[in-house]
Amino acid sequence: MQNKYILAIDQGTTSSRAIIFDQQSNIIAIAQKEIPQIFPRPGWVEQDAEIIWSTQIGIVVEAILKAGLTAEDISAIGITNQRETTVIWDKNTGKPVYNAIVWQSRQTESICEELRQKKLADTIKHKTGLVIDPYFSATKIKWILDNIPHARSRAENGDLLFGTIDTWLIWNLTGGKVHVTDYSNASRTLLYNIRTLAWDEELLKEFNIPRSILPKVYPSSHIYGYTSLPALSNAKIPISGAAGDQQAAMFGQACFKPAMAKNTYGTGCFLLMNTGSEVYHSKCGLLTTIAWGLNGKVTYALEGSVFSAGAAIQWLRDSMHLIDSASDSAYFAKKVKNSEGVYMVPAFVGLGAPYWNSKARGAILGLTRGSTNAHIIRATLESIAYQTKDILNAMEQDSGMKLKSLNVDGGASANDILMQFQADILGVPIDRTKIIETTALGSAYLAGLAVGIWNNTDDLESKWLLDRRFTPQMDQEIVEKYCAGWHKAVKRSLDWED
Ligand SMILES: Nc1ncnc2c1ncn2[C@@H]1O[C@H](COP(=O)(O)OP(=O)(O)O)[C@@H](O)[C@H]1O
Ligand SMILES: O=P(O)(O)OC[C@H](O)CO
């Protein structure tokens, strides 16, 4: 039987990746490129949407070449993306009217404050599963329409389109013909009713967003359209999978059944637990989100979103110049036995779940004359694990379930020191998968299922392979002492910004 190849396009916050899998889910080729981040003002994070597209198509071509294939050899494309990040473009020219406003960006805090004053939190939570926070797309759309000259009138004339990054990439891959998204991405906009599976008229009115700019919403495993591009030799490849990167990672981790959970350590850190067909209403600061739509069924998840995880390691590298590469963080962290009372709270863009404190800002506490760069680096790594612990506590409280182990993936999960510390303070084993590119794998699975490369999720379950298990080794008393210090540090960082 001739092998089939699936191209996964993984457009993450820090980098774009293109990965080619075969039908046994082996990686055949990878191409990757970092994308520039723009910080126009404190707390604002933007990217150039045209650079996202040109980088992405460049590495798609590179991956196909590296694999020794041609575009015609690709049977299906799966898209997965940084979620919530908002692009608005002119449908006639394909030009964005403003930078992509990244999920981390805080420039819409005042719009959120108005919504909180109007006491809309409960309605929004019930309809969308989300909380009022600049994180989600709706206030970013409103900000662009309100602040970019003529944007609102052009949108009302039907000339502008909105998309999260999946939508933007599909639009470009199809030569500007297809304007769509999937349930999982739609569920991150703050405009999509996750119960009725429709754009919510009441919320559109509240945000003053014209319906005409919104994409059509389909299941996550579905033929959205076909490629139509000279760069891909005008081959008509079906684009048949799309999901937000955290949901795709959960699919790639084969968390197909209720109560299965995963944590992805990338720019941020996202712990998701499958809740099946149940729309779980969190009381502990977690989000309810659509995991995927597949075979006529919608699966939901409970999510804890941490805004800065690997981003804090990047900050040590790019702004503090304490390390040359992200992986150096393990080398320095190993130089000290522990962080000796130093805590780093990476609230660069506020804190996400379970705190939802937009005005929190970063802090390093507990410094003494003996503190060194190694302590700060170690404390930064540890902050990723503490934030995850806060999420897991909330999740266990919310669901009443006790996790037996946690599947992990993402760039920073390669760090053994971090993974061991994570197991220690969670008190549950951490299982790192062999393919840490589970995000891309999940989107390849969704794409492959739509075109019959795999028949169903049973075909995929057996493909999950363990790389390494990290078992808890720390005394409970020490864990409690460390966590108490962390919570004291978090308290100091809250509401810092006026
Ligand atoms: N060995 C490592 N130790 C700690 N952090 C790491 C390591 N390798 C990568 N990272 C961090 O992980 C992030 C990249 O992971 P990735 O999964 O590619 O993220 P994203 O999808 O958000 O772009 C970066 O923020 C980087 O700082
Ligand atoms: O790009 P990542 O992997 O940090 O993921 C970002 C999330 O999708 C934001 O919600």
Coordinates of C-alpha atoms and ligand atoms in Angstrom, one line a residue:
M1 CA 0.0 0.0 0.0
Q2 CA 1.3 3.4 -0.9
N3 CA 2.1 5.7 2.1
K4 CA -0.1 8.7 2.6
Y5 CA 1.3 12.0 3.8
I6 CA -0.5 14.7 5.9
L7 CA 0.8 18.2 6.3
A8 CA 0.2 19.8 9.7
I9 CA 0.5 23.6 9.8
D10 CA 1.1 24.7 13.4
Q11 CA 1.1 28.5 13.7
G12 CA 2.1 29.1 17.3
T13 CA 2.7 32.3 19.2
T14 CA 6.5 32.2 19.0
S15 CA 7.0 30.2 15.8
S16 CA 5.4 28.7 12.8
R17 CA 5.9 25.1 12.1
A18 CA 5.2 22.8 9.2
I19 CA 5.3 19.0 9.9
I20 CA 4.7 16.2 7.5
F21 CA 3.4 12.9 9.0
D22 CA 2.9 9.6 7.3
Q23 CA -0.1 7.5 8.1
Q24 CA 1.7 5.6 10.8
S25 CA 2.1 9.1 12.4
N26 CA 5.9 9.2 12.0
I27 CA 7.4 12.6 11.5
I28 CA 8.9 12.7 7.9
A29 CA 10.0 16.4 7.9
I30 CA 9.8 19.5 10.0
A31 CA 10.5 23.1 9.1
Q32 CA 10.2 25.9 11.7
K33 CA 10.8 29.6 12.0
E34 CA 10.4 32.1 14.9
I35 CA 8.1 35.0 14.1
P36 CA 8.7 38.5 15.3
Q37 CA 6.8 39.9 18.3
I38 CA 5.8 43.5 18.4
F39 CA 5.4 45.3 21.8
P40 CA 4.0 48.8 20.9
R41 CA 3.3 49.7 24.5
P42 CA 3.6 48.1 27.9
G43 CA 1.2 45.1 28.0
W44 CA 0.4 45.2 24.3
V45 CA 1.5 42.3 22.1
E46 CA 1.0 42.3 18.3
Q47 CA 2.3 40.5 15.2
D48 CA 2.4 41.3 11.5
A49 CA -0.3 39.0 9.9
E50 CA 1.4 39.2 6.5
I51 CA 4.7 38.0 8.1
I52 CA 2.7 35.2 9.7
W53 CA 1.4 34.1 6.3
S54 CA 4.7 34.6 4.4
T55 CA 6.7 32.7 7.0
Q56 CA 4.1 29.9 7.1
I57 CA 3.9 29.3 3.4
G58 CA 7.8 29.5 3.2
I59 CA 8.2 26.7 5.7
V60 CA 5.4 24.6 4.2
V61 CA 7.4 24.6 1.0
E62 CA 10.6 23.9 2.9
A63 CA 9.0 20.9 4.7
I64 CA 7.7 19.4 1.5
L65 CA 11.2 19.7 -0.1
K66 CA 12.9 18.3 3.0
A67 CA 10.6 15.3 2.9
G68 CA 11.6 14.7 -0.7
L69 CA 7.9 15.1 -1.8
T70 CA 6.0 17.4 -4.0
A71 CA 2.7 19.2 -3.2
E72 CA 0.8 16.5 -5.1
D73 CA 2.0 13.9 -2.7
I74 CA 0.2 15.5 0.3
S75 CA -3.2 13.9 0.9
A76 CA -4.5 16.4 3.4
I77 CA -3.7 19.5 5.4
G78 CA -4.5 20.1 9.1
I79 CA -4.3 23.6 10.5
T80 CA -3.7 24.4 14.2
N81 CA -3.0 27.8 15.6
Q82 CA -2.4 30.2 18.5
R83 CA -6.0 30.9 19.4
E84 CA -7.9 34.2 20.0
T85 CA -5.3 36.2 18.1
T86 CA -7.3 38.5 15.9
V87 CA -6.8 39.6 12.2
I88 CA -9.1 41.9 10.3
W89 CA -8.4 42.3 6.6
D90 CA -9.9 43.7 3.4
K91 CA -11.5 40.9 1.4
N92 CA -10.8 42.7 -1.9
T93 CA -7.1 43.3 -1.4
G94 CA -6.3 40.6 1.2
K95 CA -4.5 43.3 3.2
P96 CA -4.9 43.4 7.0
V97 CA -6.1 46.8 8.3
Y98 CA -4.0 46.5 11.5
N99 CA -1.5 44.2 13.1
A100 CA -2.7 40.9 14.4
I101 CA -3.6 41.6 18.1
V102 CA -2.1 38.6 20.0
W103 CA -4.1 36.7 22.6
Q104 CA -1.7 38.0 25.3
S105 CA -2.4 41.7 24.5
R106 CA -4.0 43.9 27.1
Q107 CA -5.0 46.9 25.1
T108 CA -8.7 46.2 25.5
E109 CA -8.8 46.2 29.3
S110 CA -11.0 49.3 29.4
I111 CA -13.6 47.7 27.1
C112 CA -13.6 44.7 29.4
E113 CA -14.0 47.0 32.4
E114 CA -17.2 48.5 30.8
L115 CA -18.6 45.1 30.3
R116 CA -17.9 44.1 33.9
Q117 CA -19.7 47.3 35.0
K118 CA -22.7 46.3 33.0
K119 CA -22.8 43.1 35.0
L120 CA -22.6 40.9 31.8
A121 CA -20.2 38.4 33.3
D122 CA -22.9 35.7 34.0
T123 CA -24.6 36.0 30.6
I124 CA -21.2 35.8 28.8
K125 CA -20.1 32.8 30.9
H126 CA -23.3 30.9 30.3
K127 CA -23.3 31.5 26.5
T128 CA -19.6 31.3 25.7
G129 CA -18.0 29.4 28.7
L130 CA -15.5 32.3 29.0
V131 CA -14.8 35.2 31.4
I132 CA -14.6 38.9 30.6
D133 CA -10.9 39.4 29.8
P134 CA -8.8 41.0 27.0
Y135 CA -7.6 37.5 26.2
F136 CA -10.5 36.7 23.9
S137 CA -11.1 38.0 20.3
A138 CA -14.3 40.0 20.7
T139 CA -12.8 43.1 22.4
K140 CA -9.9 43.0 20.0
I141 CA -12.3 43.1 17.1
K142 CA -14.1 46.0 18.7
W143 CA -10.9 47.8 19.4
I144 CA -9.8 47.6 15.7
L145 CA -13.2 48.7 14.4
D146 CA -13.2 51.6 16.9
N147 CA -9.6 52.8 16.6
I148 CA -8.5 52.2 13.0
P149 CA -9.7 55.0 10.7
H150 CA -12.6 54.0 8.5
A151 CA -12.5 50.4 9.7
R152 CA -16.0 50.4 11.1
S153 CA -17.6 51.9 7.9
R154 CA -15.6 49.5 5.7
A155 CA -16.8 46.6 7.9
E156 CA -20.4 47.8 7.7
N157 CA -20.0 48.0 3.9
G158 CA -19.1 44.3 3.9
D159 CA -15.5 44.9 2.8
L160 CA -13.7 43.5 5.9
L161 CA -13.4 40.0 7.2
F162 CA -12.4 38.8 10.7
G163 CA -10.5 35.7 11.5
T164 CA -8.4 33.9 14.1
I165 CA -5.2 32.6 12.6
D166 CA -6.7 29.4 11.3
T167 CA -9.2 31.5 9.3
W168 CA -6.4 33.8 8.0
L169 CA -4.3 30.9 6.9
I170 CA -7.2 29.0 5.2
W171 CA -8.2 32.2 3.4
N172 CA -4.7 32.6 2.0
L173 CA -4.1 28.9 1.2
T174 CA -7.3 28.9 -0.8
G175 CA -6.3 32.0 -2.8
G176 CA -8.8 34.2 -0.9
K177 CA -11.8 32.0 -1.6
V178 CA -12.8 30.4 1.7
H179 CA -13.7 32.2 4.9
V180 CA -14.2 29.6 7.7
T181 CA -13.2 28.5 11.1
D182 CA -13.9 25.5 13.3
Y183 CA -15.9 25.1 16.5
S184 CA -12.9 25.1 18.8
N185 CA -11.5 28.4 17.5
A186 CA -15.0 30.0 17.3
S187 CA -15.4 29.1 21.0
R188 CA -12.5 31.4 21.9
T189 CA -14.0 34.6 20.4
L190 CA -16.5 35.5 23.2
L191 CA -19.1 35.8 20.4
Y192 CA -19.9 32.1 19.9
N193 CA -22.7 30.4 21.8
I194 CA -21.2 27.0 22.7
R195 CA -24.6 25.6 23.6
T196 CA -26.5 26.5 20.4
L197 CA -23.4 26.4 18.1
A198 CA -24.1 29.8 16.5
W199 CA -22.7 33.3 16.6
D200 CA -24.7 35.0 19.3
E201 CA -26.9 37.9 18.1
E202 CA -27.1 39.5 21.6
L203 CA -23.4 39.5 22.0
L204 CA -22.7 40.8 18.5
K205 CA -25.0 43.7 19.4
E206 CA -23.4 44.3 22.7
F207 CA -19.9 44.4 21.1
N208 CA -21.2 46.3 18.1
I209 CA -19.7 43.8 15.6
P210 CA -21.3 43.4 12.2
R211 CA -22.2 39.7 11.5
S212 CA -20.9 40.0 7.9
I213 CA -17.2 40.0 9.1
L214 CA -17.5 36.6 10.8
P215 CA -16.5 33.3 9.2
K216 CA -18.7 30.2 8.7
V217 CA -18.2 27.7 11.5
Y218 CA -17.7 24.0 10.8
P219 CA -16.6 20.8 12.7
S220 CA -12.9 20.4 13.3
S221 CA -12.6 17.5 10.9
H222 CA -14.2 18.7 7.7
I223 CA -13.1 19.6 4.1
Y224 CA -13.1 23.4 4.3
G225 CA -11.6 23.9 0.9
Y226 CA -8.7 23.1 -1.4
T227 CA -5.3 24.9 -1.8
S228 CA -5.0 27.1 -4.8
L229 CA -1.5 28.6 -4.9
P230 CA 1.5 28.8 -7.3
A231 CA 3.8 28.1 -4.3
L232 CA 2.2 24.7 -4.0
S233 CA 2.3 24.1 -7.8
N234 CA -1.5 24.9 -7.9
A235 CA -2.1 21.4 -6.4
K236 CA -5.7 21.0 -5.0
I237 CA -4.9 19.6 -1.5
P238 CA -7.9 19.3 0.8
I239 CA -7.7 21.4 3.9
S240 CA -9.6 19.0 6.1
G241 CA -8.7 19.6 9.8
A242 CA -8.6 22.7 11.9
A243 CA -8.5 23.3 15.7
G244 CA -7.0 25.7 18.2
D245 CA -3.6 24.5 19.2
Q246 CA -4.6 23.5 22.8
Q247 CA -7.5 21.5 21.6
A248 CA -5.4 19.9 18.8
A249 CA -2.8 19.0 21.5
M250 CA -5.5 17.3 23.5
F251 CA -6.5 15.4 20.4
G252 CA -2.9 14.5 19.6
Q253 CA -2.5 13.3 23.2
A254 CA -5.4 10.9 22.5
C255 CA -7.5 12.4 25.4
F256 CA -10.6 11.2 23.7
K257 CA -12.6 10.2 26.8
P258 CA -14.0 12.2 29.6
A259 CA -11.7 13.0 32.6
M260 CA -8.5 12.6 30.4
A261 CA -6.3 15.7 30.7
K262 CA -3.2 17.2 29.2
N263 CA -0.9 20.2 29.8
T264 CA 1.0 21.9 27.0
Y265 CA 4.0 24.0 27.9
G266 CA 4.5 26.6 25.2
T267 CA 4.5 30.4 25.3
G268 CA 1.7 30.0 27.8
C269 CA 0.6 26.8 29.5
F270 CA -2.8 25.2 29.0
L271 CA -4.3 22.4 31.0
L272 CA -7.4 20.9 29.4
M273 CA -9.6 18.1 30.6
N274 CA -12.1 16.4 28.4
T275 CA -15.7 16.7 29.8
G276 CA -17.4 14.8 27.0
S277 CA -20.8 16.2 25.9
E278 CA -21.2 18.1 29.2
V279 CA -20.9 21.9 29.2
Y280 CA -19.2 22.1 32.6
H281 CA -19.8 25.4 34.4
S282 CA -16.6 26.3 36.4
K283 CA -16.9 27.9 39.8
C284 CA -13.1 28.1 40.3
G285 CA -12.0 30.4 37.5
L286 CA -11.7 27.9 34.7
L287 CA -13.1 28.2 31.2
T288 CA -15.5 25.9 29.4
T289 CA -14.5 25.5 25.8
I290 CA -15.3 23.3 22.7
A291 CA -12.6 20.7 22.4
W292 CA -13.6 19.6 18.8
G293 CA -16.5 18.8 16.6
L294 CA -16.2 15.3 15.0
N295 CA -18.6 13.0 13.4
G296 CA -21.6 15.1 14.2
K297 CA -20.8 15.3 17.9
V298 CA -19.3 18.2 19.9
T299 CA -16.8 17.4 22.7
Y300 CA -16.3 20.0 25.5
A301 CA -13.4 20.7 27.8
L302 CA -12.6 22.5 31.0
E303 CA -9.5 24.7 30.6
G304 CA -7.0 26.5 32.7
S305 CA -5.0 29.1 30.7
V306 CA -1.7 30.4 32.0
F307 CA -0.6 33.5 30.0
S308 CA 3.2 33.3 30.5
A309 CA 5.1 30.1 30.8
G310 CA 7.8 29.6 28.1
A311 CA 7.4 33.3 27.4
A312 CA 9.1 33.9 30.7
I313 CA 12.1 31.8 29.6
Q314 CA 12.2 33.8 26.4
W315 CA 12.2 37.0 28.5
L316 CA 15.3 35.6 30.4
R317 CA 16.9 35.1 27.0
D318 CA 15.9 38.1 25.0
S319 CA 15.4 40.9 27.5
M320 CA 17.6 39.9 30.5
H321 CA 20.2 38.1 28.5
L322 CA 20.7 35.6 31.3
I323 CA 20.7 32.7 29.0
D324 CA 21.6 32.2 25.3
S325 CA 18.9 29.6 24.5
A326 CA 15.8 28.3 26.2
S327 CA 17.4 25.0 26.9
D328 CA 20.3 26.7 28.9
S329 CA 17.7 27.3 31.6
A330 CA 18.1 23.7 32.7
Y331 CA 21.9 24.1 32.9
F332 CA 21.7 27.1 35.2
A333 CA 18.8 25.7 37.3
K334 CA 20.9 22.6 38.0
K335 CA 23.6 24.8 39.5
V336 CA 21.6 25.5 42.6
K337 CA 19.8 23.0 44.9
N338 CA 16.6 25.0 44.9
S339 CA 15.6 28.7 44.4
E340 CA 16.5 29.5 48.1
G341 CA 13.4 31.6 48.7
V342 CA 13.4 33.5 45.3
Y343 CA 10.1 33.6 43.5
M344 CA 9.4 35.0 40.1
V345 CA 5.8 35.8 39.1
P346 CA 5.7 36.2 35.3
A347 CA 2.6 38.3 35.2
F348 CA 3.9 40.3 32.2
V349 CA 0.4 40.6 30.8
G350 CA -1.6 40.0 34.0
L351 CA -2.5 36.6 35.3
G352 CA -4.9 34.2 33.6
A353 CA -6.7 31.3 35.3
P354 CA -7.6 31.0 38.1
Y355 CA -6.8 34.6 39.1
W356 CA -8.0 36.6 36.0
N357 CA -6.2 39.7 37.2
S358 CA -5.4 41.9 34.2
K359 CA -3.7 44.4 36.4
A360 CA -1.2 42.0 37.9
R361 CA 2.4 42.6 36.8
G362 CA 5.6 40.6 36.9
A363 CA 7.7 40.5 40.1
I364 CA 10.8 38.9 41.5
L365 CA 10.6 38.5 45.3
G366 CA 12.7 37.1 48.1
L367 CA 16.1 38.3 46.7
T368 CA 19.0 38.3 49.2
R369 CA 22.7 39.4 48.7
G370 CA 23.4 35.7 48.0
S371 CA 20.9 35.4 45.1
T372 CA 22.5 34.7 41.7
N373 CA 21.3 34.5 38.1
A374 CA 20.9 30.7 38.7
H375 CA 18.3 31.4 41.4
I376 CA 16.3 33.7 39.2
I377 CA 16.4 31.3 36.3
R378 CA 15.4 28.4 38.5
A379 CA 12.6 30.5 40.1
T380 CA 11.4 31.4 36.6
L381 CA 11.2 27.7 35.6
E382 CA 9.5 26.9 38.9
S383 CA 6.9 29.6 38.3
I384 CA 5.6 27.6 35.3
A385 CA 5.1 24.6 37.6
Y386 CA 3.4 26.7 40.3
Q387 CA 1.0 28.2 37.9
T388 CA 0.1 24.7 36.6
K389 CA -0.5 23.6 40.2
D390 CA -2.9 26.5 40.7
I391 CA -4.9 25.3 37.7
L392 CA -4.9 21.7 38.7
N393 CA -6.2 22.6 42.2
A394 CA -9.0 24.5 40.6
M395 CA -9.8 21.7 38.2
E396 CA -9.9 19.1 40.9
Q397 CA -12.1 21.3 43.1
D398 CA -14.4 22.0 40.2
S399 CA -14.8 18.5 38.9
G400 CA -14.4 16.6 42.1
M401 CA -12.0 14.3 40.3
K402 CA -8.5 13.5 41.4
L403 CA -6.0 13.2 38.5
K404 CA -3.9 10.1 38.6
S405 CA -1.2 11.3 36.1
L406 CA -0.8 14.2 33.7
N407 CA 0.2 13.9 30.0
V408 CA 2.4 16.7 28.9
D409 CA 3.8 18.2 25.7
G410 CA 5.0 21.5 24.1
G411 CA 8.4 23.1 23.8
A412 CA 9.2 23.6 27.5
S413 CA 8.2 20.1 28.4
A414 CA 11.6 19.1 27.0
N415 CA 13.1 20.6 30.2
D416 CA 13.7 17.7 32.6
I417 CA 14.3 19.9 35.7
L418 CA 10.9 21.6 35.1
M419 CA 9.1 18.3 34.6
Q420 CA 10.6 16.8 37.8
F421 CA 9.7 19.9 39.8
Q422 CA 6.2 19.7 38.3
A423 CA 5.8 16.1 39.4
D424 CA 7.1 17.0 42.8
I425 CA 4.8 19.8 43.6
L426 CA 1.7 18.3 41.9
G427 CA 2.3 15.0 43.7
V428 CA 1.2 13.1 40.5
P429 CA 3.4 11.4 37.9
I430 CA 4.0 13.5 34.7
D431 CA 4.0 11.5 31.5
R432 CA 5.9 13.1 28.6
T433 CA 4.9 11.8 25.2
K434 CA 7.4 10.6 22.7
I435 CA 6.1 13.1 20.1
I436 CA 6.1 16.4 21.9
E437 CA 4.7 17.9 18.7
T438 CA 1.2 16.7 19.7
T439 CA -0.4 19.9 18.6
A440 CA 0.6 19.3 15.0
L441 CA -0.2 15.6 15.3
G442 CA -3.7 16.4 16.6
S443 CA -4.4 18.6 13.6
A444 CA -3.0 15.9 11.2
Y445 CA -5.3 13.3 12.9
L446 CA -8.3 15.6 12.4
A447 CA -7.4 16.2 8.7
G448 CA -6.7 12.5 8.1
L449 CA -10.0 11.4 9.6
A450 CA -11.9 13.7 7.3
V451 CA -10.4 12.1 4.2
G452 CA -10.4 8.5 5.3
I453 CA -6.7 8.0 6.2
W454 CA -7.9 6.8 9.6
N455 CA -11.4 5.5 10.3
N456 CA -12.0 6.6 13.8
T457 CA -10.3 7.6 17.1
D458 CA -9.8 3.9 18.0
D459 CA -7.2 3.8 15.2
L460 CA -5.3 6.6 16.9
E461 CA -5.3 5.6 20.6
S462 CA -2.6 3.0 20.2
K463 CA -0.2 5.5 18.6
W464 CA 0.3 7.3 21.9
L465 CA 3.8 6.5 23.2
L466 CA 5.5 7.3 26.5
D467 CA 8.9 9.1 26.4
R468 CA 9.5 9.4 30.1
R469 CA 7.6 9.3 33.4
F470 CA 8.6 11.8 36.1
T471 CA 7.6 10.5 39.6
P472 CA 7.0 12.8 42.6
Q473 CA 9.9 12.7 45.1
M474 CA 9.4 15.7 47.3
D475 CA 8.2 15.6 50.9
Q476 CA 4.7 17.0 51.3
E477 CA 5.8 19.4 54.0
I478 CA 8.3 21.0 51.7
V479 CA 5.7 21.2 48.9
E480 CA 3.4 23.1 51.2
K481 CA 6.2 25.5 52.3
Y482 CA 7.1 26.2 48.7
C483 CA 3.5 26.7 47.6
A484 CA 2.8 29.0 50.5
G485 CA 5.8 31.2 49.3
W486 CA 4.4 31.2 45.8
H487 CA 1.0 32.3 46.9
K488 CA 2.5 35.1 49.0
A489 CA 4.5 36.3 45.9
V490 CA 1.3 36.1 43.7
K491 CA -0.6 38.3 46.2
R492 CA 2.1 41.0 45.9
S493 CA 1.8 41.0 42.1
L494 CA -2.0 41.3 41.9
D495 CA -3.6 44.7 40.9
W496 CA -0.1 46.3 40.5
E497 CA -1.1 48.4 37.5
D498 CA -3.4 51.3 38.3
Ligands
LIG1 N1 14.3 23.5 27.2 C1 13.4 24.4 27.5 N2 13.3 24.9 28.7 C2 12.4 25.8 29.1 N3 11.6 26.4 28.1 C3 11.7 26.1 26.9 C4 12.6 25.1 26.4 N4 12.5 24.9 25.1 C5 11.6 25.8 24.7 N5 11.1 26.5 25.7 C6 10.1 27.5 25.7 O1 8.9 27.0 25.1 C7 8.3 27.9 24.1 C8 8.3 27.3 22.8 O2 7.4 26.2 22.8 P1 6.4 26.0 21.7 O3 5.6 24.7 22.1 O4 7.1 26.0 20.4 O5 5.5 27.3 21.9 P2 4.4 28.1 21.0 O6 3.6 27.0 20.4 O7 3.7 28.9 22.0 O8 5.2 28.9 20.0 C9 9.2 29.2 24.2 O9 8.5 30.2 24.9 C10 10.5 28.7 24.9 O10 11.0 29.8 25.7
LIG2 O1 1.0 29.4 20.8 P1 0.8 28.7 22.1 O2 1.2 27.2 22.0 O3 1.5 29.4 23.3 O4 -0.8 28.7 22.4 C1 -1.4 29.9 22.6 C2 -2.8 29.6 23.0 O5 -3.5 29.1 21.9 C3 -3.5 30.9 23.4 O6 -4.8 30.6 23.8

